[in-house]
């Protein structure tokens, strides 16, 4: 009898063979969710020029020294400076320029007096707000009364105060979320070099499978696996191609996989990997010559030219296969045919492989400890690592442990229960019994 | 001076006015991430027929009663039953049918003997596995020796044991993740009625804005806001349309918004809402007649026909606007122009509005309590609710509280710091000082 592999051994074997995809340059928004390949260095200062942090008046500080509401400094308004203004006026002694938030500080000016510290050019009391330019064009000239002094550089955002040229804005390996996309835009990057999203071809196998929406004949069931795996691949950040169900014929399956390799960074199949007489995936893929690329193979980490089928010490998901196939040595993971087994296998093996292709540093899901909320003990087969479906409730605001409830029992065919679960309960191989209230390891499926 | 609104008042006003989008029918995979509108009832039993949970032999239990390795029951193999088999043979007394996992239990048979409890038809000792059909077609006939008895229904998955017809598979309001998509496929649903993803038009305003990738002239900066907001809208599950930067001209802006309304379920602008003389969004949208639909409005919750601009007791993000515009009363949120203010405003106001449009029950982000990991106290403006950017470390496996570090300080223009943050620290209005180690409320930005 051949070796039984542990979950960790199988995963490690996969991760040893899968390499991050080659980088490509993408437009900024297309790179969202991808991983930066190189450090991004700031090309020019941000902000690129001294600018006002308030709506108000750009002044020389000496002109407003000692100003108060009772004894305001009266300055001549020499113009409006909006954000984006070019050809700035120079502010001389006794003068002020009306300035908007973000607009460049004009030559001569040393600080900005907020509009609330002035009469807004109205000749009345302290202004509440700056009127719209179109409503008060006259505010760009005339006089303004300033009620308070300002310090040099007060209400001025200095050039380079956000980032200085030459500093690293984002490090290689950063995941580009909204804020990182924003920073790259702010420093003028319209495109960026990242690892692309992996393209995943998803096939399910079985002559009994019918596409959802079509009626069932005798002995037929609807194809759930290609849907659950396609959705899971997309949720993991990949670009999935659902090929759908292939009949149980080894030649057809082999031809289908060969056709699909051109658009695949990874292939997933489900079904046909057990010990049964119709295990078509096994039959199609275990012949080494079927997928030789014809080229010399000098890679040290070569795991063979075809797929190795294994028995894992886990439940659900015992029969698994993994290999590198075709001329590009495309990784293929062959998952068991039951929908729940297929999904659990995806979470344990395919998702880490996809995250490796994407260049993610952390490829495994986080785990948490939680208390088992059950009325009676759960049993687990000794010698098998069991992944029960769970309904996990995180701890309240005050820390503590969360709780987890098992949903649906151990029956691997219960997809209805899987759809009520938000977590897996990871039961170690040596454990055969879990008591109510016991602390367990939980994998939230966020 | 007009009223200052609290964060919660502004949000509540928005949520009172925004309604979930009308449902549409989508193909199953297109509905991923969407919210189910109606309960989905199971049309037919799942599994739809009694089937084998093992590879083995379908038998009558009386025929293997008392069987042992020493005294095996010898049965005539009458054929192979694969998954999807039609025209099943009837198993009579003294007979067995070779059967694969998932294949229908043939008439006459009462249970399945796993192949490991037999000689696999080889005439030798206990079989390890079922050989491939193509390798051993002879296994579909001849004799099999059974070494152990089985109970009635043993290794049989009963029709309807996963879900029974008429039961509710998924409730209205369920978010369709991979497992839910899988369940819908399994019960034969090829399409499903959900609330669509909202289409969000994103504009930034400012004559100083230049598209990233293009060179800057004097007084110009790159447009970060339309990128950060587009990425944030997509991350929230919406379909964003980035219109990009519009110059500071009220007529141009009004015309642009009017043009875009046709494809918008929600509009976001950034910039031009402050108290400045060039606040173009305010100028373009505060005129009621600009966006009247021309129809009578008898909705009780009408909040007016144009946009109301407000001062909020928050930092960053003081100037905010909200209204319903155009013939379809499309929600518009006008966010401040600084990138960090715009992003924080998105998180606080736009994301809940989008989740409401999607029909999500929970529209707010979860909050956690964490210990402030700083060397010296932080100050916060009293009377303003402050949202500091934070780097949050969740608690270890053992519960406890996580920790949070403030990144970048309070300066609202520091987009470089925002890109290092993974959380917001929510500082209440009445708090003016936070001590090292103090417990604070944190909003993780997952």
Short mmCIF file of N, CA, C and O in Angstrom, two decimals, chain B residues 300-397:
data_model
loop_
_atom_site.label_atom_id
_atom_site.label_comp_id
_atom_site.label_asym_id
_atom_site.label_seq_id
_atom_site.Cartn_x
_atom_site.Cartn_y
_atom_site.Cartn_z
N UNK B 300 -42.34 60.64 0.86
CA UNK B 300 -42.35 61.26 2.18
C UNK B 300 -40.96 61.61 2.67
O UNK B 300 -40.78 62.52 3.45
N UNK B 301 -40.00 60.81 2.20
CA UNK B 301 -38.66 60.98 2.75
C UNK B 301 -37.82 61.91 1.89
O UNK B 301 -36.60 61.92 2.00
N UNK B 302 -38.47 62.64 1.00
CA UNK B 302 -37.70 63.52 0.11
C UNK B 302 -36.80 64.43 0.94
O UNK B 302 -37.22 64.99 1.96
N UNK B 303 -35.57 64.54 0.53
CA UNK B 303 -34.65 65.39 1.28
C UNK B 303 -34.34 66.65 0.49
O UNK B 303 -33.42 67.38 0.80
N UNK B 304 -35.13 66.91 -0.51
CA UNK B 304 -34.88 68.09 -1.32
C UNK B 304 -34.36 67.66 -2.66
O UNK B 304 -33.91 66.54 -2.86
N UNK B 305 -34.40 68.58 -3.59
CA UNK B 305 -34.07 68.21 -4.96
C UNK B 305 -32.64 68.50 -5.32
O UNK B 305 -32.20 68.25 -6.43
N UNK B 306 -31.90 69.04 -4.44
CA UNK B 306 -30.50 69.28 -4.78
C UNK B 306 -29.64 68.87 -3.60
O UNK B 306 -30.10 68.20 -2.68
N UNK B 307 -28.44 69.28 -3.65
CA UNK B 307 -27.47 68.76 -2.70
C UNK B 307 -27.33 69.73 -1.53
O UNK B 307 -27.28 70.95 -1.73
N UNK B 308 -27.31 69.16 -0.36
CA UNK B 308 -27.13 69.99 0.83
C UNK B 308 -25.68 69.87 1.28
O UNK B 308 -25.17 68.76 1.46
N UNK B 309 -25.05 71.01 1.44
CA UNK B 309 -23.65 71.02 1.86
C UNK B 309 -23.58 71.28 3.35
O UNK B 309 -24.30 72.11 3.88
N UNK B 310 -22.72 70.50 4.00
CA UNK B 310 -22.69 70.51 5.46
C UNK B 310 -21.28 70.61 5.98
O UNK B 310 -20.33 70.19 5.35
N UNK B 311 -21.22 71.07 7.20
CA UNK B 311 -20.00 71.11 7.98
C UNK B 311 -20.14 70.00 9.01
O UNK B 311 -21.11 69.98 9.77
N UNK B 312 -19.21 69.06 9.04
CA UNK B 312 -19.30 67.97 10.00
C UNK B 312 -18.28 68.15 11.12
O UNK B 312 -17.18 68.66 10.88
N UNK B 313 -18.66 67.71 12.31
CA UNK B 313 -17.73 67.74 13.45
C UNK B 313 -16.81 66.53 13.34
O UNK B 313 -16.89 65.59 14.13
N UNK B 314 -15.97 66.53 12.32
CA UNK B 314 -15.04 65.41 12.15
C UNK B 314 -13.74 65.90 11.53
O UNK B 314 -13.68 66.97 10.92
N UNK B 315 -12.70 65.10 11.73
CA UNK B 315 -11.41 65.39 11.14
C UNK B 315 -10.71 64.09 10.77
O UNK B 315 -10.60 63.22 11.61
N UNK B 316 -10.26 63.89 9.52
CA UNK B 316 -10.47 64.81 8.40
C UNK B 316 -11.87 64.64 7.83
O UNK B 316 -12.55 63.69 8.20
N UNK B 317 -12.26 65.56 6.95
CA UNK B 317 -13.52 65.37 6.23
C UNK B 317 -14.63 66.31 6.60
O UNK B 317 -15.80 66.01 6.40
N UNK B 318 -14.28 67.49 7.14
CA UNK B 318 -15.32 68.42 7.59
C UNK B 318 -16.36 68.75 6.53
O UNK B 318 -17.55 68.66 6.80
N UNK B 319 -15.97 69.16 5.31
CA UNK B 319 -17.02 69.58 4.38
C UNK B 319 -17.59 68.40 3.60
O UNK B 319 -16.87 67.68 2.93
N UNK B 320 -18.88 68.16 3.74
CA UNK B 320 -19.53 67.04 3.07
C UNK B 320 -20.82 67.54 2.42
O UNK B 320 -21.42 68.51 2.88
N UNK B 321 -21.24 66.85 1.38
CA UNK B 321 -22.53 67.16 0.78
C UNK B 321 -23.24 65.89 0.38
O UNK B 321 -22.61 64.86 0.09
N UNK B 322 -24.57 65.94 0.42
CA UNK B 322 -25.36 64.79 0.02
C UNK B 322 -26.68 65.26 -0.55
O UNK B 322 -27.26 66.23 -0.08
N UNK B 323 -27.17 64.58 -1.56
CA UNK B 323 -28.48 64.88 -2.11
C UNK B 323 -28.91 63.81 -3.10
O UNK B 323 -28.19 62.84 -3.35
N UNK B 324 -30.12 64.00 -3.63
CA UNK B 324 -30.67 63.10 -4.65
C UNK B 324 -30.90 63.97 -5.87
O UNK B 324 -31.60 64.99 -5.78
N UNK B 325 -30.34 63.59 -7.01
CA UNK B 325 -30.40 64.48 -8.17
C UNK B 325 -30.92 63.76 -9.40
O UNK B 325 -30.87 62.54 -9.49
N UNK B 326 -31.43 64.58 -10.32
CA UNK B 326 -31.86 64.06 -11.62
C UNK B 326 -33.21 63.39 -11.54
O UNK B 326 -33.81 63.25 -10.47
N UNK B 327 -33.70 62.93 -12.70
CA UNK B 327 -35.04 62.35 -12.77
C UNK B 327 -35.18 61.09 -11.93
O UNK B 327 -36.28 60.79 -11.46
N UNK B 328 -34.11 60.34 -11.73
CA UNK B 328 -34.20 59.12 -10.93
C UNK B 328 -33.82 59.33 -9.48
O UNK B 328 -33.67 58.36 -8.74
N UNK B 329 -33.65 60.60 -9.12
CA UNK B 329 -33.26 60.91 -7.74
C UNK B 329 -32.04 60.07 -7.35
O UNK B 329 -32.04 59.34 -6.35
N UNK B 330 -31.00 60.17 -8.14
CA UNK B 330 -29.76 59.41 -7.93
C UNK B 330 -29.00 60.02 -6.75
O UNK B 330 -28.78 61.23 -6.72
N UNK B 331 -28.59 59.19 -5.80
CA UNK B 331 -27.82 59.74 -4.67
C UNK B 331 -26.47 60.28 -5.15
O UNK B 331 -25.80 59.65 -5.98
N UNK B 332 -26.09 61.41 -4.62
CA UNK B 332 -24.76 61.96 -4.88
C UNK B 332 -24.12 62.32 -3.55
O UNK B 332 -24.79 62.89 -2.68
N UNK B 333 -22.87 61.92 -3.38
CA UNK B 333 -22.11 62.31 -2.20
C UNK B 333 -20.93 63.13 -2.68
O UNK B 333 -20.15 62.68 -3.53
N UNK B 334 -20.81 64.32 -2.14
CA UNK B 334 -19.70 65.19 -2.53
C UNK B 334 -18.69 65.18 -1.39
O UNK B 334 -18.99 65.58 -0.27
N UNK B 335 -17.51 64.67 -1.71
CA UNK B 335 -16.48 64.46 -0.68
C UNK B 335 -15.45 65.57 -0.76
O UNK B 335 -15.28 66.21 -1.81
N UNK B 336 -14.73 65.80 0.32
CA UNK B 336 -13.69 66.82 0.29
C UNK B 336 -12.56 66.44 -0.67
O UNK B 336 -12.43 65.28 -1.08
N UNK B 337 -11.73 67.42 -1.00
CA UNK B 337 -10.76 67.25 -2.08
C UNK B 337 -9.43 66.63 -1.69
O UNK B 337 -8.71 66.13 -2.54
N UNK B 338 -9.11 66.67 -0.42
CA UNK B 338 -7.84 66.04 -0.04
C UNK B 338 -7.98 64.53 -0.11
O UNK B 338 -8.98 63.97 0.33
N UNK B 339 -6.98 63.84 -0.67
CA UNK B 339 -7.11 62.39 -0.87
C UNK B 339 -7.43 61.60 0.40
O UNK B 339 -8.24 60.68 0.38
N UNK B 340 -6.77 61.96 1.50
CA UNK B 340 -7.02 61.23 2.73
C UNK B 340 -8.43 61.52 3.24
O UNK B 340 -9.16 60.61 3.65
N UNK B 341 -8.83 62.79 3.18
CA UNK B 341 -10.20 63.15 3.59
C UNK B 341 -11.21 62.43 2.71
O UNK B 341 -12.24 61.94 3.19
N UNK B 342 -10.93 62.37 1.42
CA UNK B 342 -11.85 61.72 0.49
C UNK B 342 -11.98 60.24 0.82
O UNK B 342 -13.09 59.69 0.85
N UNK B 343 -10.85 59.60 1.10
CA UNK B 343 -10.90 58.16 1.38
C UNK B 343 -11.61 57.88 2.71
O UNK B 343 -12.44 56.96 2.80
N UNK B 344 -11.29 58.65 3.74
CA UNK B 344 -11.96 58.46 5.03
C UNK B 344 -13.47 58.70 4.86
O UNK B 344 -14.30 57.94 5.38
N UNK B 345 -13.83 59.71 4.09
CA UNK B 345 -15.25 59.99 3.84
C UNK B 345 -15.91 58.83 3.09
O UNK B 345 -17.06 58.48 3.34
N UNK B 346 -15.17 58.26 2.15
CA UNK B 346 -15.70 57.09 1.44
C UNK B 346 -16.04 55.99 2.43
O UNK B 346 -17.13 55.43 2.42
N UNK B 347 -15.08 55.68 3.29
CA UNK B 347 -15.29 54.60 4.26
C UNK B 347 -16.49 54.87 5.16
O UNK B 347 -17.26 53.97 5.47
N UNK B 348 -16.62 56.12 5.60
CA UNK B 348 -17.65 56.44 6.58
C UNK B 348 -19.03 56.59 5.96
O UNK B 348 -20.03 56.25 6.58
N UNK B 349 -19.11 57.11 4.73
CA UNK B 349 -20.41 57.46 4.17
C UNK B 349 -20.75 56.74 2.87
O UNK B 349 -21.87 56.28 2.68
N UNK B 350 -19.78 56.64 1.96
CA UNK B 350 -20.10 56.06 0.64
C UNK B 350 -20.27 54.55 0.74
O UNK B 350 -21.22 53.98 0.19
N UNK B 351 -19.36 53.90 1.46
CA UNK B 351 -19.43 52.44 1.56
C UNK B 351 -20.77 51.99 2.16
O UNK B 351 -21.42 51.09 1.60
N UNK B 352 -21.22 52.58 3.28
CA UNK B 352 -22.55 52.18 3.78
C UNK B 352 -23.66 52.45 2.76
O UNK B 352 -24.60 51.65 2.66
N UNK B 353 -23.55 53.54 2.00
CA UNK B 353 -24.58 53.81 0.99
C UNK B 353 -24.56 52.74 -0.10
O UNK B 353 -25.61 52.26 -0.54
N UNK B 354 -23.36 52.33 -0.52
CA UNK B 354 -23.25 51.28 -1.54
C UNK B 354 -23.82 49.97 -1.03
O UNK B 354 -24.53 49.25 -1.74
N UNK B 355 -23.50 49.65 0.21
CA UNK B 355 -23.99 48.39 0.77
C UNK B 355 -25.51 48.42 0.92
O UNK B 355 -26.18 47.39 0.80
N UNK B 356 -26.06 49.60 1.17
CA UNK B 356 -27.51 49.72 1.21
C UNK B 356 -28.09 49.47 -0.18
O UNK B 356 -29.08 48.74 -0.34
N UNK B 357 -27.49 50.06 -1.21
CA UNK B 357 -27.96 49.83 -2.58
C UNK B 357 -27.91 48.34 -2.93
O UNK B 357 -28.76 47.83 -3.65
N UNK B 358 -26.89 47.64 -2.43
CA UNK B 358 -26.72 46.21 -2.71
C UNK B 358 -27.69 45.34 -1.91
O UNK B 358 -27.77 44.14 -2.15
N UNK B 359 -28.36 45.95 -0.93
CA UNK B 359 -29.28 45.17 -0.11
C UNK B 359 -28.62 44.46 1.05
O UNK B 359 -29.21 43.57 1.66
N UNK B 360 -27.39 44.83 1.37
CA UNK B 360 -26.71 44.23 2.52
C UNK B 360 -27.42 44.60 3.81
O UNK B 360 -27.83 45.75 3.99
N UNK B 361 -27.53 43.63 4.70
CA UNK B 361 -28.16 43.94 5.99
C UNK B 361 -27.23 44.74 6.87
O UNK B 361 -27.64 45.65 7.57
N UNK B 362 -25.96 44.38 6.85
CA UNK B 362 -25.00 45.09 7.69
C UNK B 362 -24.21 46.04 6.79
O UNK B 362 -23.49 45.61 5.90
N UNK B 363 -24.38 47.34 7.01
CA UNK B 363 -23.76 48.30 6.10
C UNK B 363 -22.51 48.94 6.69
O UNK B 363 -21.73 49.56 5.97
N UNK B 364 -22.34 48.80 7.99
CA UNK B 364 -21.18 49.43 8.63
C UNK B 364 -20.05 48.42 8.78
O UNK B 364 -20.29 47.23 8.94
N UNK B 365 -18.83 48.89 8.77
CA UNK B 365 -17.69 48.02 9.04
C UNK B 365 -17.70 47.62 10.51
O UNK B 365 -18.14 48.37 11.37
N UNK B 366 -17.16 46.43 10.78
CA UNK B 366 -17.02 46.01 12.17
C UNK B 366 -15.97 46.88 12.85
O UNK B 366 -15.05 47.38 12.21
N UNK B 367 -16.13 47.05 14.16
CA UNK B 367 -15.11 47.75 14.94
C UNK B 367 -14.56 46.79 15.98
O UNK B 367 -15.23 45.83 16.36
N UNK B 368 -13.33 47.01 16.38
CA UNK B 368 -12.74 46.22 17.46
C UNK B 368 -12.12 47.19 18.46
O UNK B 368 -11.87 48.35 18.14
N UNK B 369 -11.90 46.70 19.66
CA UNK B 369 -11.16 47.49 20.65
C UNK B 369 -9.71 47.06 20.59
O UNK B 369 -9.41 45.88 20.36
N UNK B 370 -8.81 48.01 20.75
CA UNK B 370 -7.38 47.68 20.71
C UNK B 370 -6.64 48.63 21.65
O UNK B 370 -7.17 49.67 22.04
N UNK B 371 -5.44 48.20 22.00
CA UNK B 371 -4.60 49.05 22.86
C UNK B 371 -3.75 49.93 21.98
O UNK B 371 -3.16 49.48 21.00
N UNK B 372 -3.67 51.21 22.37
CA UNK B 372 -2.90 52.18 21.61
C UNK B 372 -1.42 51.99 21.90
O UNK B 372 -0.97 52.13 23.04
N UNK B 373 -0.65 51.64 20.86
CA UNK B 373 0.79 51.41 21.02
C UNK B 373 1.53 52.65 20.54
O UNK B 373 1.90 52.75 19.38
N UNK B 374 1.66 53.61 21.44
CA UNK B 374 2.41 54.84 21.12
C UNK B 374 3.33 55.15 22.28
O UNK B 374 3.11 54.71 23.40
N UNK B 375 4.36 55.93 22.00
CA UNK B 375 5.32 56.28 23.05
C UNK B 375 4.84 57.46 23.88
O UNK B 375 5.09 57.55 25.07
N UNK B 376 4.18 58.41 23.23
CA UNK B 376 3.71 59.59 23.95
C UNK B 376 2.24 59.81 23.61
O UNK B 376 1.75 59.30 22.60
N UNK B 377 1.53 60.54 24.45
CA UNK B 377 0.09 60.71 24.23
C UNK B 377 -0.22 61.36 22.88
O UNK B 377 0.58 62.15 22.36
N UNK B 378 -1.37 61.02 22.32
CA UNK B 378 -1.86 61.68 21.11
C UNK B 378 -2.90 62.71 21.52
O UNK B 378 -3.68 62.47 22.44
N UNK B 379 -2.91 63.84 20.82
CA UNK B 379 -3.96 64.82 21.09
C UNK B 379 -4.99 64.74 19.97
O UNK B 379 -4.71 64.30 18.86
N UNK B 380 -6.19 65.15 20.31
CA UNK B 380 -7.28 65.13 19.34
C UNK B 380 -8.12 66.38 19.59
O UNK B 380 -8.34 66.76 20.73
N UNK B 381 -8.60 67.03 18.54
CA UNK B 381 -9.36 68.27 18.74
C UNK B 381 -10.68 67.98 19.43
O UNK B 381 -11.46 67.16 18.95
N UNK B 382 -10.92 68.60 20.56
CA UNK B 382 -12.16 68.37 21.27
C UNK B 382 -13.33 68.92 20.45
O UNK B 382 -13.21 69.95 19.79
N UNK B 383 -14.42 68.19 20.47
CA UNK B 383 -15.59 68.61 19.69
C UNK B 383 -15.58 68.08 18.27
O UNK B 383 -16.54 68.29 17.53
N UNK B 384 -14.50 67.41 17.89
CA UNK B 384 -14.46 66.80 16.57
C UNK B 384 -14.18 65.31 16.71
O UNK B 384 -13.30 64.92 17.48
N UNK B 385 -14.90 64.52 15.95
CA UNK B 385 -14.60 63.09 15.93
C UNK B 385 -13.46 62.91 14.95
O UNK B 385 -13.54 63.30 13.79
N UNK B 386 -12.37 62.31 15.47
CA UNK B 386 -11.19 62.22 14.64
C UNK B 386 -10.98 60.77 14.17
O UNK B 386 -11.19 59.83 14.93
N UNK B 387 -10.59 60.63 12.92
CA UNK B 387 -10.27 59.30 12.39
C UNK B 387 -8.80 59.29 12.01
O UNK B 387 -8.42 59.76 10.94
N UNK B 388 -8.00 58.77 12.94
CA UNK B 388 -6.56 58.65 12.68
C UNK B 388 -6.30 57.40 11.86
O UNK B 388 -7.01 56.41 11.98
N UNK B 389 -5.27 57.45 11.06
CA UNK B 389 -4.87 56.26 10.32
C UNK B 389 -4.03 55.39 11.24
O UNK B 389 -3.13 55.89 11.93
N UNK B 390 -4.33 54.09 11.24
CA UNK B 390 -3.67 53.20 12.18
C UNK B 390 -3.13 51.94 11.53
O UNK B 390 -3.59 51.52 10.46
N UNK B 391 -2.14 51.38 12.20
CA UNK B 391 -1.61 50.08 11.80
C UNK B 391 -2.03 49.10 12.90
O UNK B 391 -1.48 49.12 14.00
N UNK B 392 -3.02 48.29 12.59
CA UNK B 392 -3.64 47.43 13.59
C UNK B 392 -3.06 46.02 13.54
O UNK B 392 -2.93 45.45 12.46
N UNK B 393 -2.69 45.51 14.71
CA UNK B 393 -2.25 44.12 14.82
C UNK B 393 -3.30 43.36 15.60
O UNK B 393 -3.53 43.67 16.77
N UNK B 394 -3.95 42.37 14.97
CA UNK B 394 -5.01 41.64 15.68
C UNK B 394 -4.43 40.86 16.86
O UNK B 394 -3.21 40.64 16.92
N UNK B 395 -5.30 40.46 17.79
CA UNK B 395 -4.82 39.67 18.92
C UNK B 395 -4.25 38.34 18.43
O UNK B 395 -4.59 37.88 17.35
N UNK B 396 -3.37 37.76 19.24
CA UNK B 396 -2.87 36.43 18.93
C UNK B 396 -3.98 35.41 19.08
O UNK B 396 -5.13 35.75 19.31
N UNK B 397 -3.62 34.14 18.97
CA UNK B 397 -4.64 33.09 19.02
C UNK B 397 -5.38 33.05 20.36
O UNK B 397 -6.48 32.56 20.43
#
